[in-house]
Amino acid sequence: MPDIKWDKLSLDELKDIQKQAAKAIDSYNARKRKEALAAAEAAVAELGFSLSELTSGAKAKTIKAAPKYCHPDNPAKTWTGRGRQPVWFKEALESGKSPEDLLIAK
């Protein structure tokens, strides 16, 4: 690699080098991705599958949390205890109730 005098280059020259480097990095990553895909396809082909067969339907399943708290007057309004507190929960706390008072009875 040549010894570049970075402080002697103009801003335009530096930006041009930056663009060329970004293109080279993108090209390198694309080649590596293509190689990895080919290797993965070859590996699953040895086992008698295709890569699309193994990856179809591979979506992560989310587990919905069960409600932990409910509105004292309207049991249809619930909260899992995760994320932002609902307005009704905050108002109940401000009115003197404790979180334990709002728990759903087991």
Short mmCIF file of C-alpha atoms in Angstrom, two decimals:
data_model
loop_
_atom_site.label_atom_id
_atom_site.label_comp_id
_atom_site.label_asym_id
_atom_site.label_seq_id
_atom_site.Cartn_x
_atom_site.Cartn_y
_atom_site.Cartn_z
CA MET A 1 0.00 0.00 0.00
CA PRO A 2 1.50 3.34 -0.96
CA ASP A 3 2.42 5.82 1.72
CA ILE A 4 -0.18 8.57 1.25
CA LYS A 5 0.41 12.07 2.60
CA TRP A 6 -3.12 12.56 3.92
CA ASP A 7 -2.55 16.12 5.09
CA LYS A 8 -1.47 17.16 1.57
CA LEU A 9 -4.73 16.06 -0.09
CA SER A 10 -7.59 18.42 -0.82
CA LEU A 11 -11.08 17.87 0.51
CA ASP A 12 -12.28 16.77 -2.94
CA GLU A 13 -9.47 14.23 -3.20
CA LEU A 14 -10.25 12.88 0.28
CA LYS A 15 -13.96 12.58 -0.55
CA ASP A 16 -13.10 10.77 -3.78
CA ILE A 17 -10.93 8.29 -1.85
CA GLN A 18 -13.77 7.84 0.64
CA LYS A 19 -16.26 7.06 -2.19
CA GLN A 20 -13.85 4.60 -3.81
CA ALA A 21 -13.26 2.87 -0.48
CA ALA A 22 -17.01 2.62 0.20
CA LYS A 23 -17.56 1.07 -3.24
CA ALA A 24 -14.72 -1.39 -2.67
CA ILE A 25 -16.14 -2.38 0.73
CA ASP A 26 -19.64 -2.86 -0.72
CA SER A 27 -18.23 -4.96 -3.56
CA TYR A 28 -16.21 -7.08 -1.11
CA ASN A 29 -19.25 -7.65 1.11
CA ALA A 30 -21.40 -8.61 -1.89
CA ARG A 31 -18.80 -11.16 -3.02
CA LYS A 32 -18.53 -12.65 0.48
CA ARG A 33 -22.33 -12.82 0.79
CA LYS A 34 -22.54 -14.60 -2.57
CA GLU A 35 -19.82 -17.06 -1.51
CA ALA A 36 -21.57 -17.74 1.80
CA LEU A 37 -24.89 -18.34 0.06
CA ALA A 38 -23.27 -20.74 -2.40
CA ALA A 39 -21.58 -22.63 0.46
CA ALA A 40 -24.85 -22.83 2.40
CA GLU A 41 -26.75 -24.08 -0.66
CA ALA A 42 -24.08 -26.72 -1.30
CA ALA A 43 -24.19 -27.88 2.34
CA VAL A 44 -27.98 -28.30 2.41
CA ALA A 45 -27.96 -29.91 -1.05
CA GLU A 46 -25.68 -32.65 0.36
CA LEU A 47 -28.45 -33.42 2.85
CA GLY A 48 -31.12 -33.48 0.15
CA PHE A 49 -32.73 -30.12 0.81
CA SER A 50 -32.83 -26.72 -0.79
CA LEU A 51 -32.09 -23.59 1.17
CA SER A 52 -35.57 -22.23 0.49
CA GLU A 53 -37.13 -25.41 1.93
CA LEU A 54 -35.27 -24.95 5.18
CA THR A 55 -35.89 -21.24 5.54
CA SER A 56 -39.55 -21.07 4.52
CA GLY A 57 -41.79 -20.54 7.50
CA ALA A 58 -38.83 -19.80 9.73
CA LYS A 59 -40.40 -16.68 11.16
CA ALA A 60 -39.82 -16.09 14.84
CA LYS A 61 -42.93 -16.70 16.87
CA THR A 62 -43.69 -14.02 19.37
CA ILE A 63 -45.25 -14.96 22.63
CA LYS A 64 -47.78 -12.47 23.80
CA ALA A 65 -47.54 -11.68 27.49
CA ALA A 66 -50.58 -12.34 29.62
CA PRO A 67 -52.25 -9.29 31.18
CA LYS A 68 -51.11 -8.63 34.73
CA TYR A 69 -53.18 -5.58 35.69
CA CYS A 70 -56.74 -4.53 34.93
CA HIS A 71 -58.72 -1.31 35.23
CA PRO A 72 -60.66 -1.26 38.52
CA ASP A 73 -63.95 -0.21 36.86
CA ASN A 74 -63.54 -1.67 33.38
CA PRO A 75 -61.93 -5.15 33.40
CA ALA A 76 -61.70 -5.06 29.59
CA LYS A 77 -58.81 -2.58 29.95
CA THR A 78 -55.71 -4.56 30.85
CA TRP A 79 -51.95 -4.10 30.90
CA THR A 80 -49.16 -6.69 30.87
CA GLY A 81 -46.84 -4.63 33.04
CA ARG A 82 -44.45 -4.21 30.11
CA GLY A 83 -43.79 -1.02 28.22
CA ARG A 84 -45.35 2.34 28.97
CA GLN A 85 -47.94 2.53 31.68
CA PRO A 86 -51.44 3.16 30.37
CA VAL A 87 -53.16 6.38 31.38
CA TRP A 88 -55.72 4.55 33.52
CA PHE A 89 -52.89 2.83 35.45
CA LYS A 90 -51.13 6.13 36.12
CA GLU A 91 -54.37 7.77 37.20
CA ALA A 92 -55.12 4.90 39.59
CA LEU A 93 -51.67 5.23 41.16
CA GLU A 94 -52.13 9.00 41.51
CA SER A 95 -55.48 8.44 43.22
CA GLY A 96 -53.79 6.39 45.92
CA LYS A 97 -54.08 2.82 44.64
CA SER A 98 -51.02 0.58 44.65
CA PRO A 99 -49.98 -1.66 41.76
CA GLU A 100 -50.97 -4.64 43.92
CA ASP A 101 -54.55 -3.28 44.06
CA LEU A 102 -54.73 -3.46 40.27
CA LEU A 103 -53.40 -7.00 39.88
CA ILE A 104 -55.65 -9.46 38.12
CA ALA A 105 -56.86 -12.05 40.65
CA LYS A 106 -55.50 -15.52 39.98
#
